[in-house]
Short mmCIF file of C-alpha atoms in Angstrom, two decimals:
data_model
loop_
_atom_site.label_atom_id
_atom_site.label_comp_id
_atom_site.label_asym_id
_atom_site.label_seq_id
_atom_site.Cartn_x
_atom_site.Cartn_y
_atom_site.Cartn_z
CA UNK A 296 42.89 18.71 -0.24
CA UNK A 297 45.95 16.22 -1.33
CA UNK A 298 45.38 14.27 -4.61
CA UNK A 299 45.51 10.85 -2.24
CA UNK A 300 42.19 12.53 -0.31
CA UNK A 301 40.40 13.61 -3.95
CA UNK A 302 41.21 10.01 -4.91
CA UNK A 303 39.70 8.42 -2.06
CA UNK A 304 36.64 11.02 -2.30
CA UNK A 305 36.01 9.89 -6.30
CA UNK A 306 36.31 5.94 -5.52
CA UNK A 307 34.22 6.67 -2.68
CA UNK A 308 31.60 8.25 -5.00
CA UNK A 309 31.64 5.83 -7.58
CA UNK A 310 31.11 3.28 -5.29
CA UNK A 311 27.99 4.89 -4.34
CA UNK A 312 26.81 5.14 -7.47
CA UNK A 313 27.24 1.78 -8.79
CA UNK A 314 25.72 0.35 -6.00
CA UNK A 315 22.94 2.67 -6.65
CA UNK A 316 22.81 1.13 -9.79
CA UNK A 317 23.12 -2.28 -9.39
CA UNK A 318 20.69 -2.81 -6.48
CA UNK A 319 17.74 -0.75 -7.11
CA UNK A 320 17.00 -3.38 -10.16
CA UNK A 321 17.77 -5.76 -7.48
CA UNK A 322 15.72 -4.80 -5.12
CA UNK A 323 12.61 -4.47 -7.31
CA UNK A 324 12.90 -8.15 -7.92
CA UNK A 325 13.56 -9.63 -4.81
CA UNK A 326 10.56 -7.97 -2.97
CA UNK A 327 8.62 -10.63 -1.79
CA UNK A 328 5.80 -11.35 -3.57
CA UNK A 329 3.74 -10.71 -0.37
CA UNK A 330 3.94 -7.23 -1.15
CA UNK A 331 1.95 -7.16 -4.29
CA UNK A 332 -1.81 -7.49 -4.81
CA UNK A 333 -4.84 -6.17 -2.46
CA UNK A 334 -5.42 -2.98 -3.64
CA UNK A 335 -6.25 -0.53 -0.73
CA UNK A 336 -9.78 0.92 -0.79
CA UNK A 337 -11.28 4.29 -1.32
CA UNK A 338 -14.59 5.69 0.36
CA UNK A 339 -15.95 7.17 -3.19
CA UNK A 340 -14.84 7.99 -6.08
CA UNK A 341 -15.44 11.95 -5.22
CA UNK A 342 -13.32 11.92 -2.32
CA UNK A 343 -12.85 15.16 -0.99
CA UNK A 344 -9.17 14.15 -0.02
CA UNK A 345 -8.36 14.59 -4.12
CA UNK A 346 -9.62 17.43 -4.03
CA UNK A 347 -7.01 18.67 -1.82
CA UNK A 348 -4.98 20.87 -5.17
CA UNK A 349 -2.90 24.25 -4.09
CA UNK A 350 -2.70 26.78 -6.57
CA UNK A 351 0.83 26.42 -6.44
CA UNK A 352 -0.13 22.59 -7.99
CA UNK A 353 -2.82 24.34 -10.38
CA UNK A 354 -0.30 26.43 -12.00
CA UNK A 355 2.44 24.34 -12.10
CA UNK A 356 1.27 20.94 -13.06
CA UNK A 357 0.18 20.02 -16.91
CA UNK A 358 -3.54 19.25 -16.80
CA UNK A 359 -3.15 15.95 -18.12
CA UNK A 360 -0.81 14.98 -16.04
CA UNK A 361 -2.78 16.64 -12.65
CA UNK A 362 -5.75 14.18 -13.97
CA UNK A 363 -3.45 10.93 -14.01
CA UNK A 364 -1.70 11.65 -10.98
CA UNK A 365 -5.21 12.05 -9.16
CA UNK A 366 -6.65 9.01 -11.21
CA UNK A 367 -4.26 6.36 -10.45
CA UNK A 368 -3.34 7.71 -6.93
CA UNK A 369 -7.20 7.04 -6.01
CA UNK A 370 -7.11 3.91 -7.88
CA UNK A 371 -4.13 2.21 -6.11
CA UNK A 372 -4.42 4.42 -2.55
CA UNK A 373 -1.09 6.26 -3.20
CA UNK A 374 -1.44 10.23 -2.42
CA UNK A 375 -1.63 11.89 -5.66
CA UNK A 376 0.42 14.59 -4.48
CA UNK A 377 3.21 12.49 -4.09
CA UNK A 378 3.21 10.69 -7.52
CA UNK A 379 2.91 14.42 -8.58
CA UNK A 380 6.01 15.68 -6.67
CA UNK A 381 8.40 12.36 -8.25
CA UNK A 382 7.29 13.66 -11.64
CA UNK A 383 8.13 17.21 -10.99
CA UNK A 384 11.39 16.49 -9.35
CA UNK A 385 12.36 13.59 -12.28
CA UNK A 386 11.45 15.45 -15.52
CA UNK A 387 9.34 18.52 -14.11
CA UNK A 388 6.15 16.39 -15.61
CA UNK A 389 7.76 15.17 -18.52
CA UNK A 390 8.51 19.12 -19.76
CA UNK A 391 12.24 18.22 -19.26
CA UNK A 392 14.25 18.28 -22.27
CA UNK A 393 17.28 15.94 -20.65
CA UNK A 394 18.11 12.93 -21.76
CA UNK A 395 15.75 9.82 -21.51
CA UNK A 396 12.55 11.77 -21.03
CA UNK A 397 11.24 11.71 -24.35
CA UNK A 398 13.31 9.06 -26.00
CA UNK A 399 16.83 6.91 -24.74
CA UNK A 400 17.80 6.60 -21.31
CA UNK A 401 19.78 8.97 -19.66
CA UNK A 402 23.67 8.57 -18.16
CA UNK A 403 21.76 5.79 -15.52
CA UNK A 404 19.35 3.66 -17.65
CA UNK A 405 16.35 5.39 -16.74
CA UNK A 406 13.87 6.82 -18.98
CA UNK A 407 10.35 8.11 -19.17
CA UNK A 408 8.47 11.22 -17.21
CA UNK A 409 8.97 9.00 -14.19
CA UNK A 410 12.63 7.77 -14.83
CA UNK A 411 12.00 4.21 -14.57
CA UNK A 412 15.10 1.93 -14.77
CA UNK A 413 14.22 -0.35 -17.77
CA UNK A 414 15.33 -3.04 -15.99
CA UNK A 415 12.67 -2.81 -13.47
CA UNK A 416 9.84 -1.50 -16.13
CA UNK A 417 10.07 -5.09 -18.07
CA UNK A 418 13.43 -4.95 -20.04
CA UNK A 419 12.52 -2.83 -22.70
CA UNK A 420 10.75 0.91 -22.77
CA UNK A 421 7.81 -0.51 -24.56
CA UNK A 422 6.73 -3.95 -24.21
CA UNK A 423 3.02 -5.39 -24.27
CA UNK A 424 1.38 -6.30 -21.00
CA UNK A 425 0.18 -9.69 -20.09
CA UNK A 426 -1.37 -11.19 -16.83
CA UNK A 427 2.26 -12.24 -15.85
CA UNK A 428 4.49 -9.79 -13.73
CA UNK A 429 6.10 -7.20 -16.16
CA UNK A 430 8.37 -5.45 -13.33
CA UNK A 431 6.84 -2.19 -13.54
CA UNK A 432 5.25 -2.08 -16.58
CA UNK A 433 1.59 -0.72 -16.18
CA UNK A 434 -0.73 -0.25 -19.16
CA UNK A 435 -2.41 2.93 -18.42
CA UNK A 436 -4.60 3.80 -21.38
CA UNK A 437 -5.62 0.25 -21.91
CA UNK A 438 -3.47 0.06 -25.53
CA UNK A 439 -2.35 -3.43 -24.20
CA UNK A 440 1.10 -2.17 -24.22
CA UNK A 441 3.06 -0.55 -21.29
CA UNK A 442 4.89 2.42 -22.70
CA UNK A 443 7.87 3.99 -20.31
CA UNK A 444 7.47 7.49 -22.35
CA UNK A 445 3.40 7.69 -21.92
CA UNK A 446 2.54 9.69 -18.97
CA UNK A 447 -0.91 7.27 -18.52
CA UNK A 448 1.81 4.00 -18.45
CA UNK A 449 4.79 5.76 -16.53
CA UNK A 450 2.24 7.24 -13.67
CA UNK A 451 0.59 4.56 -13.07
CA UNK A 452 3.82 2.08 -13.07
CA UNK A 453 5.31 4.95 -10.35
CA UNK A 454 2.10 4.62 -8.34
CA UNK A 455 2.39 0.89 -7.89
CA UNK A 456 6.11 0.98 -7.30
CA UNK A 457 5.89 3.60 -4.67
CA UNK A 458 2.78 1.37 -3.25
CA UNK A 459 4.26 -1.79 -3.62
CA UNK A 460 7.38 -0.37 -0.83
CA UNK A 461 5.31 1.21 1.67
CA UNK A 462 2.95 4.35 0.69
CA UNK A 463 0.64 5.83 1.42
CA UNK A 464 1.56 5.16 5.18
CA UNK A 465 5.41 4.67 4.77
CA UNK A 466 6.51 7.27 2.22
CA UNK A 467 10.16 7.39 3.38
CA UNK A 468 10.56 4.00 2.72
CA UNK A 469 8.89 4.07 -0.69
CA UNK A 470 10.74 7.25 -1.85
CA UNK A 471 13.85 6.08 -0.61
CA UNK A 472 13.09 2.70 -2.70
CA UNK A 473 12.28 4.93 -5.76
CA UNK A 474 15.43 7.35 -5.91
CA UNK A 475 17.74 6.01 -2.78
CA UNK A 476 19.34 9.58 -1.88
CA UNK A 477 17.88 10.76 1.52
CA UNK A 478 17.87 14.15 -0.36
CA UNK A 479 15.70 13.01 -3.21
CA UNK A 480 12.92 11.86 -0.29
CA UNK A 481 13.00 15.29 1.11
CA UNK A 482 12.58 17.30 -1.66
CA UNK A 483 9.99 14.76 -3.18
CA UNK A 484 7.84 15.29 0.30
CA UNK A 485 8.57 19.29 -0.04
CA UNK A 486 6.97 19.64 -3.20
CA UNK A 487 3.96 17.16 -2.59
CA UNK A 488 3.15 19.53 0.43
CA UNK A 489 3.00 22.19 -1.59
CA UNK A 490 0.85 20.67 -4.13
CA UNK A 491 -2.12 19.63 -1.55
CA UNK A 492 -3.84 22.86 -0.69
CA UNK A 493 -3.83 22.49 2.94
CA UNK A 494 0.06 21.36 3.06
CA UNK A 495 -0.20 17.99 4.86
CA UNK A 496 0.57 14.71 3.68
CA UNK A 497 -2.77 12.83 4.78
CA UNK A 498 -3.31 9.30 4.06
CA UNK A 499 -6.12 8.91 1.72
CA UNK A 500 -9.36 7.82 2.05
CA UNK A 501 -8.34 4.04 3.25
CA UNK A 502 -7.25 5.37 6.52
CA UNK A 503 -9.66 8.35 6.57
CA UNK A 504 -12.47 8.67 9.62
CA UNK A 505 -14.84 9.68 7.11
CA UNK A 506 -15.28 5.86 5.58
CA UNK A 507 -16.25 4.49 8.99
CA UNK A 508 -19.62 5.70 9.48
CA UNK A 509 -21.13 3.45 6.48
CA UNK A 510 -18.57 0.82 7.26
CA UNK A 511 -19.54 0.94 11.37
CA UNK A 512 -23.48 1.29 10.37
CA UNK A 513 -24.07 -1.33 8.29
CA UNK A 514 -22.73 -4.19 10.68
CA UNK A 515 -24.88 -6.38 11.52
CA UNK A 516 -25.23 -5.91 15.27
CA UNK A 517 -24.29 -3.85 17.74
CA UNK A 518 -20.99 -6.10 19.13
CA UNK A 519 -19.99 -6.02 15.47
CA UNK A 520 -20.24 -2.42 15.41
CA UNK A 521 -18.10 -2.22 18.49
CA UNK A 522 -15.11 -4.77 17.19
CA UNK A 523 -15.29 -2.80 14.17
CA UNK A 524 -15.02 0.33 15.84
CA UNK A 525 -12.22 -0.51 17.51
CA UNK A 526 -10.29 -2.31 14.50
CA UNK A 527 -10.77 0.55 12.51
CA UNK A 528 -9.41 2.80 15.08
CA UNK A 529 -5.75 1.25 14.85
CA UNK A 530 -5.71 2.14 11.06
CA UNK A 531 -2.24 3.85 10.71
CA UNK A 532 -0.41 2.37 13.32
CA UNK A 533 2.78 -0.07 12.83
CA UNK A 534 2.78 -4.00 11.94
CA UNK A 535 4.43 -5.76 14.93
CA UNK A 536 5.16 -9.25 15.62
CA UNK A 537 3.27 -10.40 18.27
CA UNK A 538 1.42 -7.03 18.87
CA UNK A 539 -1.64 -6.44 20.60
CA UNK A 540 -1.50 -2.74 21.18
CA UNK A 541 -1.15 0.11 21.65
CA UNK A 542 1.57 1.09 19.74
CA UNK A 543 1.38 -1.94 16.67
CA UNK A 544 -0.22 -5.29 16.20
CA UNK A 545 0.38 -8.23 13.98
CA UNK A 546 -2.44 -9.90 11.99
CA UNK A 547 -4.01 -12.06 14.39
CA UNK A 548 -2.78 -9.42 17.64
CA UNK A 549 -5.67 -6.58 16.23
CA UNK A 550 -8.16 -8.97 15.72
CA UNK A 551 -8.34 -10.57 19.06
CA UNK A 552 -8.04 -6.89 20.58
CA UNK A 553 -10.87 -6.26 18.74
CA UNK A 554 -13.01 -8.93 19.91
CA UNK A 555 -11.80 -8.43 23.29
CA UNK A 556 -12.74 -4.89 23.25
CA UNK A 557 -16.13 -6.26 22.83
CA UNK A 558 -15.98 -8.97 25.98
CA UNK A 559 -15.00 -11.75 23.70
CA UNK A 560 -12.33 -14.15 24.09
CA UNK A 561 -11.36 -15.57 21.04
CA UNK A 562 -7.63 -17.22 20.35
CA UNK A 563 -4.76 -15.24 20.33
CA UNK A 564 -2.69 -16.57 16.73
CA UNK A 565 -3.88 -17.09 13.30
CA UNK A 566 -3.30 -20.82 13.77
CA UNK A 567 -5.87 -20.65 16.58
CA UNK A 568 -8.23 -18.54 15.19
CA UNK A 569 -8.67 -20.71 12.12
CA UNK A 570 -10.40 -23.46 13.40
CA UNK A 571 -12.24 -21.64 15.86
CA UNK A 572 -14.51 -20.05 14.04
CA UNK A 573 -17.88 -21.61 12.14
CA UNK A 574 -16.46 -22.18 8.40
CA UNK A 575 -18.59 -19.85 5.69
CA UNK A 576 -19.01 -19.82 2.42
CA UNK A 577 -17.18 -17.85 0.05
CA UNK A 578 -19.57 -14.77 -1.04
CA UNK A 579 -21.41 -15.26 2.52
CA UNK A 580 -18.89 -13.28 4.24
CA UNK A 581 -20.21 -10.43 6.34
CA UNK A 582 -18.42 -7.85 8.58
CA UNK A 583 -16.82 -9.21 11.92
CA UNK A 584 -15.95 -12.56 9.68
CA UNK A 585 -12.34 -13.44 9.72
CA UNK A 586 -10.43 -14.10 6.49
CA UNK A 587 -7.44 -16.37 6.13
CA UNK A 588 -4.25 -16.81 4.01
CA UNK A 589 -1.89 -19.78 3.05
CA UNK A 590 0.92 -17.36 3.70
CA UNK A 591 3.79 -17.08 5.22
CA UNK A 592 6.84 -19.61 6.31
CA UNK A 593 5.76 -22.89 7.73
CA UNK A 594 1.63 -22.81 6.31
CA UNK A 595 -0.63 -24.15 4.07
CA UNK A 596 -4.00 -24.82 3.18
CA UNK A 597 -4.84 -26.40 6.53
CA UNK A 598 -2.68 -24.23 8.58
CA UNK A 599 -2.75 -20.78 7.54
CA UNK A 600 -0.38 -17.79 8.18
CA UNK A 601 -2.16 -14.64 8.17
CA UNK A 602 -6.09 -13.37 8.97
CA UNK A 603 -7.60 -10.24 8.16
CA UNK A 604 -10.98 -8.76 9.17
CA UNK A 605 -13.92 -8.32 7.33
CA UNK A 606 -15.36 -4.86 7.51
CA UNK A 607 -17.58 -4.47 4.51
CA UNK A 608 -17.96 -7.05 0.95
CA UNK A 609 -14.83 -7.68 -0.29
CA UNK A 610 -13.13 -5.44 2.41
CA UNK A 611 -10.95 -6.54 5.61
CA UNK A 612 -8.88 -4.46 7.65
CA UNK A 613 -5.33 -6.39 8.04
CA UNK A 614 -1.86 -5.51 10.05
CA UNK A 615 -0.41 -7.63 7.00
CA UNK A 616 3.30 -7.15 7.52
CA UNK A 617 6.52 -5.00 8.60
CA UNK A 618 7.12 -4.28 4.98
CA UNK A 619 3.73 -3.68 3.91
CA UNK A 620 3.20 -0.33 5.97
CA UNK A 621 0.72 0.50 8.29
CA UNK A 622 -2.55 -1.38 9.55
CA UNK A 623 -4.86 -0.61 6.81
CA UNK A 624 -8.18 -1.27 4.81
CA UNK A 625 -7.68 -3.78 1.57
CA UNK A 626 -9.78 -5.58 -0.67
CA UNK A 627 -9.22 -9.59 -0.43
CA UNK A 628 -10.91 -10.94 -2.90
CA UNK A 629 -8.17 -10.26 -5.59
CA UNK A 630 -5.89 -11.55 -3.25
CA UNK A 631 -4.19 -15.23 -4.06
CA UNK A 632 -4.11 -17.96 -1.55
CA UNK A 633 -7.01 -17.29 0.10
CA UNK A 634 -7.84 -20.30 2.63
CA UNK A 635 -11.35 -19.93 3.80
CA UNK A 636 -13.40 -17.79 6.03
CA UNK A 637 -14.62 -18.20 9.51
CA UNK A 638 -17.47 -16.87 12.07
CA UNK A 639 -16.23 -16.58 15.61
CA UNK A 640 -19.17 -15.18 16.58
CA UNK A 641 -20.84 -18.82 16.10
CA UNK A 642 -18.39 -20.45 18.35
CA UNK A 643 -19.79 -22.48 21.12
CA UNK A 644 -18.15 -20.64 23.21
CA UNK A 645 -18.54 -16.92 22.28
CA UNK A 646 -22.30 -17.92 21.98
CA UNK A 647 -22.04 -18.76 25.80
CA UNK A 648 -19.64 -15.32 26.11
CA UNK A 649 -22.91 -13.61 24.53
CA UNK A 650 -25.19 -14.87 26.84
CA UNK A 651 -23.56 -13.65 29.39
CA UNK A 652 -23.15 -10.15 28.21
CA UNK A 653 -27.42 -10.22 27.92
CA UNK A 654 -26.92 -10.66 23.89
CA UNK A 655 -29.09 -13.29 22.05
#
């Protein structure tokens, strides 16, 4: 190799690096802001899906840290099994004796059993928590203070990260987000398949068959049953503009799917959908009900961006956005800007559509 070629290789590397550097803070604070909030849902607390531990995890993860990884992977709908494979592959669950695990940073800024840049954890390693965003910074043993060396803090700060860019559905993305080496991502998903005892990477339980028999059962009537049914059914699949199936849907493309699925005509776009429906009360939402968002470029409180579906009390299913990952089941009620909710089913018209179909 000529010194001119070793020259160009170093630069070349630096580069790499410093970008590296530079733009994963970067990134972490230009997100939008859509991509925060509405915590996905779980079926029960004793969800077989966490569970799902190998031996190979057994033996090789701390029991401390196996309990926070499963804790705040249920509690924020990552898979636990992938939190656990970024801490073995950063700091081999905080038993690494390298610099920034247990004190400093190391050579990149990053410290903590989760190597979190400090930049994106809040600024500093240990900085108390308020209701305002604190990058990363997660109080996990409810001290008040988010601590970058605590396992509790650092796991659950991963957990949102990696949720907040794409998992559970889009773990490429997310990984890639959290370490961005194409190598890291592949050795993070090796290791979490070893950890679940039957190898697969599985969404949990908000994407899971097993929640839709209470979900499906408890609608109200049978055509709610049926546009649930068929909502539920796209859980998974891509956010497209404009979709209405197969492959992906957008927000408003699923819903009137649904509904169509049923023998209902409804509008096709949010902006249609909102005034169509009978306005309800806040708290008197029930499954089938639509449930709208000042969101998006161009909307506001009278013309809002983005619908999801109810499915259960404080529950919708929602194809929310491309970034967001797949078509999933969220809560709404922690979400901001919410508009209002709406019954099609009390339309003029879909009351006439009923009739029709021999449904009173």
């Amino acid at each position: 190799m000529t010194s001119r070629l070793r020259i160009a290789l170093i630069v070349g590397l630096a580069g790499v690096v410093l970008v590296t550097l530079i733009m994963a803070p970067m990134l972490m604070s230009t997100f939008p802001s859509f991509l925060g909030g509405g915590s996905v849902t779980d079926c029960a607390d004793d969800s077989p899906k966490f569970a799902n531990v190998s031996d190979t995890a057994q033996s090789d993860i701390p029991p401390e840290y196996l309990a926070l990884y499963k804790k705040w992977g249920q509690k924020t709908g990552v898979q636990w099994t992938v939190l656990a494979a970024v801490g073995k592959r950063e700091t081999d669950h905080g038993r690494s004796n390298l610099p920034g695990v247990k004190n400093g940073t190391n050579y990149a800024g990053a410290a903590g059993p989760m190597q979190f840049l400090i930049s994106t954890w809040g600024g500093k390693s240990k900085i108390k928590v308020s209701s305002k965003f604190n990058g990363y910074a997660s109080d996990g043993d409810n001290d008040g203070y988010g601590d970058v060396y605590n396992p509790a803090d650092a796991i659950l700060g991963a957990a949102k990260m990696l949720k907040r860019n794409g998992a559970p559905g889009d773990l490429r993305r997310a990984l890639f987000t959290y370490n961005r080496a194409i190598w890291y991502v592949e050795q993070v998903l090796e290791i979490a398949r070893k950890y679940a005892s039957d190898g697969t990477l599985d969404l949990p339980p908000e994407a899971d068959p097993a929640c839709d028999p209470p979900i499906v059962e408890a609608a109200p009537t049978d055509v709610v049953r049926k546009i649930l049914q068929y909502a539920l059914a796209q859980r998974g699949k891509p956010y497209r503009w404009g979709g209405t199936g197969p492959e992906g849907y957008d927000c408003s493309g699923i819903i009137y799917m649904a509904y169509r699925e049923a023998g209902l005509s409804i509008p096709r776009t949010t902006f249609g959908q909102w005034p169509f429906g009978k306005k309800i009360s806040e708290g008197d939402e029930q499954a089938g009900d639509l449930v709208f968002f000042n969101a998006g470029p161009g909307t506001s409180s009278n013309n809002p961006g983005h619908v999801g579906m109810v499915v259960s009390p404080g529950k919708m299913v929602e194809a929310r956005c491309t970034l967001c990952g797949p078509i999933k089941v969220t809560t709404y009620r922690d979400r901001p800007n919410i508009v209002g909710y709406t019954r099609p089913l009390q339309n003029p018209k879909v009351l006439e559509q009923l009739r029709s179909l021999g449904v009173t």
